[in-house]
Short mmCIF file of N, CA and C in Angstrom, two decimals:
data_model
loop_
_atom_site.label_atom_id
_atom_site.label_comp_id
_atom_site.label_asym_id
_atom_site.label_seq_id
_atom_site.Cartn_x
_atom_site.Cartn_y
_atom_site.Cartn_z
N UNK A 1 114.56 67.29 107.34
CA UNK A 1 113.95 68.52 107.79
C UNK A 1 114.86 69.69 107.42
N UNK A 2 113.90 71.22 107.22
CA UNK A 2 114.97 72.18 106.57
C UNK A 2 114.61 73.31 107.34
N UNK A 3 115.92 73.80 108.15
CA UNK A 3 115.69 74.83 109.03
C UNK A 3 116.12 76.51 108.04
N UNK A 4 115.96 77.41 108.56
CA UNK A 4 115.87 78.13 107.24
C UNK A 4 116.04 79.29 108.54
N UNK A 5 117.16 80.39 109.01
CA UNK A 5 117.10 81.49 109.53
C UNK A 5 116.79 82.90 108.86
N UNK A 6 116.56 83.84 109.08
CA UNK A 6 116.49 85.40 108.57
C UNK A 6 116.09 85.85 109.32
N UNK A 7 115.86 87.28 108.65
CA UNK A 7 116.10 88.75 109.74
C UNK A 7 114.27 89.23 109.50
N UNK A 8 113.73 89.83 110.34
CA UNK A 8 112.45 90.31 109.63
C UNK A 8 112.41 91.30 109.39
N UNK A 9 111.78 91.50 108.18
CA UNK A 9 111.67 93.13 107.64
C UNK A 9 110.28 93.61 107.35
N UNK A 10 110.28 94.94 107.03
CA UNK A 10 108.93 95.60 106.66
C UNK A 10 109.02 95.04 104.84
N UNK A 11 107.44 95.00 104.65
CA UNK A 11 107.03 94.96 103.08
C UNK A 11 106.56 96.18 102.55
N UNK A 12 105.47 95.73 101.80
CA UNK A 12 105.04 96.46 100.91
C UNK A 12 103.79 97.34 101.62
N UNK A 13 103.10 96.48 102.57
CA UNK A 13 102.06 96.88 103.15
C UNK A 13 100.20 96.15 102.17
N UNK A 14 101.44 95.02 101.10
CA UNK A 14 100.08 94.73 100.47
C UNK A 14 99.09 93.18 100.59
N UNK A 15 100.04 93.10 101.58
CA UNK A 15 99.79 91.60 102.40
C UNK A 15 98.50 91.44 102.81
N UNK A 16 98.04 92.62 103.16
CA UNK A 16 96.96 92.31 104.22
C UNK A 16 95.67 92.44 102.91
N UNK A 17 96.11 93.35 101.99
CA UNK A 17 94.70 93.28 100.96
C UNK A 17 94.37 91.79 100.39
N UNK A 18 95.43 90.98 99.70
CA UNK A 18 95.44 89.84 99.52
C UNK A 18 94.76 88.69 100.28
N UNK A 19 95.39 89.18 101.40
CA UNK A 19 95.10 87.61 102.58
C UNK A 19 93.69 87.42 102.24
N UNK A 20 93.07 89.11 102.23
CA UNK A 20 91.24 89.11 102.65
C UNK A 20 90.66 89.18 101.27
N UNK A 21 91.40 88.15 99.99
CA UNK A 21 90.39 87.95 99.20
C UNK A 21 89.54 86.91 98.96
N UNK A 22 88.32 86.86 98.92
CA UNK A 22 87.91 85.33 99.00
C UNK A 22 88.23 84.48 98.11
N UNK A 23 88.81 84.91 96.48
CA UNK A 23 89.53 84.00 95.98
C UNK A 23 90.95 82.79 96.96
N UNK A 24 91.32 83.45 97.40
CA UNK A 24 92.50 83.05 98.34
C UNK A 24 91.69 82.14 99.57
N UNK A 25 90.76 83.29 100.53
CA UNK A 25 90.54 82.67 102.08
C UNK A 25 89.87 81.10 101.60
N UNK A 26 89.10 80.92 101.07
CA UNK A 26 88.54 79.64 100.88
C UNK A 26 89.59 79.23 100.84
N UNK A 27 90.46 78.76 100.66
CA UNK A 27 91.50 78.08 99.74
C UNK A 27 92.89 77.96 101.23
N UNK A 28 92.85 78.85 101.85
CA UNK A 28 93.94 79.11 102.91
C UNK A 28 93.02 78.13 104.10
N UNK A 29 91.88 78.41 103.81
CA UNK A 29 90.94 77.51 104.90
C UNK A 29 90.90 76.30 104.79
N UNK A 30 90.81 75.28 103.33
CA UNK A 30 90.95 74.47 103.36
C UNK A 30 92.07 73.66 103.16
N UNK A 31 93.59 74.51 102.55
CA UNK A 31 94.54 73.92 102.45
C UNK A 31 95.72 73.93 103.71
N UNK A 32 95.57 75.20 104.13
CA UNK A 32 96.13 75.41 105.45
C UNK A 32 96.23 75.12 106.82
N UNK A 33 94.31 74.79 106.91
CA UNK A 33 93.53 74.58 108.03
C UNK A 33 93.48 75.23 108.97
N UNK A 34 93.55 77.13 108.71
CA UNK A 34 93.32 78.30 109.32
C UNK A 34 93.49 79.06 108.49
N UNK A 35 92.21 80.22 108.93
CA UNK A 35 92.36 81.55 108.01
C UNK A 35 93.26 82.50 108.57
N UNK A 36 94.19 82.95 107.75
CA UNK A 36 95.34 83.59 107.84
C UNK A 36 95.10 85.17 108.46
N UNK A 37 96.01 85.99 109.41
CA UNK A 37 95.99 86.84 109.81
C UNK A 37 96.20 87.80 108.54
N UNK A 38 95.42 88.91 108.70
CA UNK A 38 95.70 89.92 107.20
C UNK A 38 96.82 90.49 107.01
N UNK A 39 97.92 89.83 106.66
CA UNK A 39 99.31 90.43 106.39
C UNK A 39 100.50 89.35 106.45
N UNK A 40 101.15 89.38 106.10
CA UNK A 40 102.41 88.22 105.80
C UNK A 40 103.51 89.02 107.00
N UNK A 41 104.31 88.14 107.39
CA UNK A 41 105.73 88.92 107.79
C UNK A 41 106.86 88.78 107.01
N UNK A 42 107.27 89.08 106.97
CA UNK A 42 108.22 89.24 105.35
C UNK A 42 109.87 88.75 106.51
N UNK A 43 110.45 88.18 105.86
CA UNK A 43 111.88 87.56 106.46
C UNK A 43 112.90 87.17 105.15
N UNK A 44 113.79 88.45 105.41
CA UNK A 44 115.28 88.33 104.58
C UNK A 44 116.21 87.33 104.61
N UNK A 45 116.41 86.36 103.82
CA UNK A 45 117.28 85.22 103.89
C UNK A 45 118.21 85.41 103.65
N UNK A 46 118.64 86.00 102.31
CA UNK A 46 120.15 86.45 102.35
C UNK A 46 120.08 85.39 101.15
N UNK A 47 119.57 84.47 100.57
CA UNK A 47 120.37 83.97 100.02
C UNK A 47 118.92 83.03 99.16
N UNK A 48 119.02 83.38 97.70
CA UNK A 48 117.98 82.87 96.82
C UNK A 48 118.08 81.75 96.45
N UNK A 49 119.48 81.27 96.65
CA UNK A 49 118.83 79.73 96.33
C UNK A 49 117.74 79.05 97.52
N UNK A 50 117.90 79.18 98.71
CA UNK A 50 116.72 78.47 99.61
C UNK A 50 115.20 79.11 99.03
N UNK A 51 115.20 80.18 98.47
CA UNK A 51 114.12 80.39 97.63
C UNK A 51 113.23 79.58 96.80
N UNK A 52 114.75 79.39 95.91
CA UNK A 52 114.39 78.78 94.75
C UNK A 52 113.69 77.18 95.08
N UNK A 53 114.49 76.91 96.47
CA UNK A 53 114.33 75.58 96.31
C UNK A 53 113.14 74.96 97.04
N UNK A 54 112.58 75.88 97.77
CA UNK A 54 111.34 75.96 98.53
C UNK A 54 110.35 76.00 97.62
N UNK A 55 110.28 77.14 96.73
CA UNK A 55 109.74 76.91 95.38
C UNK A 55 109.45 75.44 94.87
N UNK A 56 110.52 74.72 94.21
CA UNK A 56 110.26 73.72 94.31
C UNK A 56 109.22 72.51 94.67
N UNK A 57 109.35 72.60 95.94
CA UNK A 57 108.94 72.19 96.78
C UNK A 57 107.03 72.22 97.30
N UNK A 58 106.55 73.41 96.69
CA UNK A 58 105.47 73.95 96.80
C UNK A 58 104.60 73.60 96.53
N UNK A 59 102.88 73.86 97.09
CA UNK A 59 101.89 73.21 96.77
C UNK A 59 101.55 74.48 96.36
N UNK A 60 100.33 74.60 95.21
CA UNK A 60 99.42 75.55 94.88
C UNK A 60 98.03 76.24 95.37
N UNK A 61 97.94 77.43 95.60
CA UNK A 61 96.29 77.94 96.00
C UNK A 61 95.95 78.64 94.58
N UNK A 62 95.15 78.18 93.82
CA UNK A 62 94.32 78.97 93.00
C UNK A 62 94.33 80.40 92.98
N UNK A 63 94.55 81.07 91.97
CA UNK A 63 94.43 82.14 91.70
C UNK A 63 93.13 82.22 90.83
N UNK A 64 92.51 83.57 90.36
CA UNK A 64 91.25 83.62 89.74
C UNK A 64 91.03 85.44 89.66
N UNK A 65 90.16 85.67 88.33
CA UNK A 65 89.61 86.78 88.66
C UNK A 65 90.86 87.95 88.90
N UNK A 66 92.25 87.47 88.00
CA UNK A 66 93.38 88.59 88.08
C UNK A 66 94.01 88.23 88.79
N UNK A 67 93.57 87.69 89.86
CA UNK A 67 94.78 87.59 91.19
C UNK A 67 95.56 85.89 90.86
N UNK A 68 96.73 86.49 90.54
CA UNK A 68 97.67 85.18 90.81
C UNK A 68 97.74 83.90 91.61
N UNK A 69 98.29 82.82 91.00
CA UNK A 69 98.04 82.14 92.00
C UNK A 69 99.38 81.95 93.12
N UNK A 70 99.01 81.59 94.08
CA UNK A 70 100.00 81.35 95.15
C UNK A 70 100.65 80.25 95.35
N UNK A 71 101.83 80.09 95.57
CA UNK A 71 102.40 78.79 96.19
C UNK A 71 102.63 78.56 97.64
N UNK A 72 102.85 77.51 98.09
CA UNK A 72 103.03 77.78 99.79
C UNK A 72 103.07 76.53 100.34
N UNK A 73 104.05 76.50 101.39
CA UNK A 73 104.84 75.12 102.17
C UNK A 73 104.64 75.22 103.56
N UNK A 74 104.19 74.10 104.51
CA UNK A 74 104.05 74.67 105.60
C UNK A 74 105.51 75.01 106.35
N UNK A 75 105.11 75.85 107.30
CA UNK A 75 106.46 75.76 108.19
C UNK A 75 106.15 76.21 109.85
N UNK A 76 106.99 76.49 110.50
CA UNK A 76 106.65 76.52 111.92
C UNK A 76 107.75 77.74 112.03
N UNK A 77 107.15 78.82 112.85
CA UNK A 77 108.28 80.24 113.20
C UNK A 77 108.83 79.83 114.58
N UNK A 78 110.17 79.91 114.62
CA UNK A 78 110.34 80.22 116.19
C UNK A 78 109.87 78.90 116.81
N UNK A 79 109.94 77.84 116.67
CA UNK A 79 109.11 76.49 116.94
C UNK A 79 107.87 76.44 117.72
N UNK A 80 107.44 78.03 117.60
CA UNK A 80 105.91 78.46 118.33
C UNK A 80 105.29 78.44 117.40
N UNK A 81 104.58 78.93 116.39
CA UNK A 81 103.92 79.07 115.47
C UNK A 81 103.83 78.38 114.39
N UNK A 82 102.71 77.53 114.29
CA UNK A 82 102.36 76.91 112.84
C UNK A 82 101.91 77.85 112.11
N UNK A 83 102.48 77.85 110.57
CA UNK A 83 101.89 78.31 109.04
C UNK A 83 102.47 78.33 108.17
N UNK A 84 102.30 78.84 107.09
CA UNK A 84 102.89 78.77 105.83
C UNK A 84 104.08 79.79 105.60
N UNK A 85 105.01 79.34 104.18
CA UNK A 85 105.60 80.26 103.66
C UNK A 85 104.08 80.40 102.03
N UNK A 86 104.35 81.84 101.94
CA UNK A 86 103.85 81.94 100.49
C UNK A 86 104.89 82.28 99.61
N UNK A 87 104.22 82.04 97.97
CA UNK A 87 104.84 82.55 96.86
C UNK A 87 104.33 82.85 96.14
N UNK A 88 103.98 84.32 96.22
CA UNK A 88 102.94 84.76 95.00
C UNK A 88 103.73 84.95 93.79
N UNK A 89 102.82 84.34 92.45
CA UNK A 89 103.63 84.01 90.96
C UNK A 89 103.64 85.19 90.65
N UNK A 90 103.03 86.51 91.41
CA UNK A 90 103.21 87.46 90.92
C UNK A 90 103.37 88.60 92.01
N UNK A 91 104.82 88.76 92.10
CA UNK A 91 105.42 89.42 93.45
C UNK A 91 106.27 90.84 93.16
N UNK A 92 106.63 91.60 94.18
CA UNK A 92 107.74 92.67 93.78
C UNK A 92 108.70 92.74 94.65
N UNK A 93 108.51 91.28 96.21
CA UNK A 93 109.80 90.89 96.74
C UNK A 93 110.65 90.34 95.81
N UNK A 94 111.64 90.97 96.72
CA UNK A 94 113.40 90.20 95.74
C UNK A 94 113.54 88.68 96.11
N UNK A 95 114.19 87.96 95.38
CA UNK A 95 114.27 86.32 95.20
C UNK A 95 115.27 86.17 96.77
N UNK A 96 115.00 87.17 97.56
CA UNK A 96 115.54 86.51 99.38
C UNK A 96 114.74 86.44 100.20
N UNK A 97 113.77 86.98 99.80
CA UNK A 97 112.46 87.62 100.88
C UNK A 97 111.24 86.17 101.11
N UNK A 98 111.20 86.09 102.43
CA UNK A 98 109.74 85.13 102.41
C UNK A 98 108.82 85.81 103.05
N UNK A 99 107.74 84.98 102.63
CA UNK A 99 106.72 86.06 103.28
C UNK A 99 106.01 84.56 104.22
N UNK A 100 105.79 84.65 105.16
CA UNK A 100 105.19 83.67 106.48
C UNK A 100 103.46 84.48 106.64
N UNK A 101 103.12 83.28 107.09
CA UNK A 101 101.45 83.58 107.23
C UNK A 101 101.32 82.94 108.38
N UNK A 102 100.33 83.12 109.83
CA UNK A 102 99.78 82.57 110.72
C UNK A 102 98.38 82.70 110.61
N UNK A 103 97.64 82.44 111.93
CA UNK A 103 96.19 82.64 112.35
C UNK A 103 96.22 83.71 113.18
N UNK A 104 97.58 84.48 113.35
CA UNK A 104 97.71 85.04 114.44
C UNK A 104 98.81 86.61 113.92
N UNK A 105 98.51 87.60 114.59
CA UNK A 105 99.62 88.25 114.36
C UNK A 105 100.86 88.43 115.11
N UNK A 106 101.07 87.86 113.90
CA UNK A 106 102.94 87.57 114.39
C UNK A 106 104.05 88.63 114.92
N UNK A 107 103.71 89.67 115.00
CA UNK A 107 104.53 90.66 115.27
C UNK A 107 104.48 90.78 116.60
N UNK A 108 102.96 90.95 117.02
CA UNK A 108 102.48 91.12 117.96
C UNK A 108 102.49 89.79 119.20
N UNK A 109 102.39 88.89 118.78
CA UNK A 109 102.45 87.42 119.66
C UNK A 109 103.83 87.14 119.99
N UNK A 110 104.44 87.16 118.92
CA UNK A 110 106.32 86.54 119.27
C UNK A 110 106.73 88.15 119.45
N UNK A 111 106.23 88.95 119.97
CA UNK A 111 106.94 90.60 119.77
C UNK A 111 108.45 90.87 118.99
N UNK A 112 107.76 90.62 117.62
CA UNK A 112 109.09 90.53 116.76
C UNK A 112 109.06 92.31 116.30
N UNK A 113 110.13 92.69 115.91
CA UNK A 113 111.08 94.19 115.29
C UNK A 113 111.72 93.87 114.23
N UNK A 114 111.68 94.86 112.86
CA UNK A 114 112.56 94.59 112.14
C UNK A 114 113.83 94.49 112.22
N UNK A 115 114.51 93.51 111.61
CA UNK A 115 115.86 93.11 112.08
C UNK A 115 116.14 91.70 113.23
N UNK A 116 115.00 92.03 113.82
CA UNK A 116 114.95 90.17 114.42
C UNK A 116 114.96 88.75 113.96
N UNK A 117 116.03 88.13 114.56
CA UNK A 117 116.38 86.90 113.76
C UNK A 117 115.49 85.97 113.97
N UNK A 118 114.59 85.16 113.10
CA UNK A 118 114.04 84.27 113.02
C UNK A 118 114.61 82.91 112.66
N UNK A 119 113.59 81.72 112.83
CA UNK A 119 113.89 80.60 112.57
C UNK A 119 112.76 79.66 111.82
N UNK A 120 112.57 79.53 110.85
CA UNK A 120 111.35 78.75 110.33
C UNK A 120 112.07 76.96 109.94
N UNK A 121 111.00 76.00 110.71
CA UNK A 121 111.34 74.53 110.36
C UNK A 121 110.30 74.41 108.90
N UNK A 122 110.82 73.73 108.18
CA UNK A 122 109.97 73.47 106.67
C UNK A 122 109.06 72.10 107.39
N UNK A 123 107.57 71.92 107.61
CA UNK A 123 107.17 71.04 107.51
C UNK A 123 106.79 70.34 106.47
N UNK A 124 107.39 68.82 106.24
CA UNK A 124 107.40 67.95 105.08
C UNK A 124 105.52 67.82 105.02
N UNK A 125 105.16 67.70 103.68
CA UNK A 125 103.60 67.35 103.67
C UNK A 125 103.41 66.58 102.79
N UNK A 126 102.87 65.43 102.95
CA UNK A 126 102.62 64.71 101.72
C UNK A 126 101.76 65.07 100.48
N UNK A 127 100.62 66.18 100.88
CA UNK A 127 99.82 66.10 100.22
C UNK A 127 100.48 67.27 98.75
N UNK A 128 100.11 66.99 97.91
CA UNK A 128 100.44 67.92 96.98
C UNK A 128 99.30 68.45 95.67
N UNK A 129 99.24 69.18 94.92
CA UNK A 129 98.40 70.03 94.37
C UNK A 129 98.60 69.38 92.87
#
């Protein structure tokens, strides 16, 4: 199992257009097994190799129609929250940044602030893309 800490920060603000494309929601619905809250929380690691290696690690959502495709691993925030990390193949976060997805908004449920230390567990999945 791979525990993974960082700080949370503000993005881009372009999270939430994404989440709500139906290229993607089909795809978050059936690979995820919840449709994702419109916006990612973005969490500074400090350090790109756990990036890289999560990468790795990743299953695929279809991209189509321009929009890139995504990668994404499950994980658990705060050992409250089930969802994903994403990796869009086509991003303008820096190689420290993750971006986390729920069913829920996360800011608002765990009353997180930028600069709050998080904790995400990597859930192992067998299934792969």
């Amino acid at each position: 199992m791979m525990i993974i800490t960082g700080r949370v920060s503000s993005g881009f603000g372009e999270g939430a257009y994404f989440m709500t494309r139906d290229v993607y929601l089909e795809q978050f619905r059936e690979k995820l097994g919840f449709e994702p809250f419109p916006g990612t929380l973005n969490i500074e690691t400090g350090d790109p190799e756990i990036v890289r290696e999560l990468r790795l690690k990743a299953d695929k959502i279809h991209g189509g129609g321009g929009f890139g495709d995504v990668l994404y691993v499950r994980a658990v925030l705060n050992d409250e929250v089930d969802g994903a990390l994403l990796f869009p193949v086509k991003t303008h976060h820096r190689d420290v940044c993750l971006e986390f997805v729920a069913p829920v908004n996360l800011r608002k449920t765990l009353k997180l602030r930028d600069g709050d230390t998080v904790s995400l567990k990597i859930v192992d999945d067998e299934s792969s893309d």
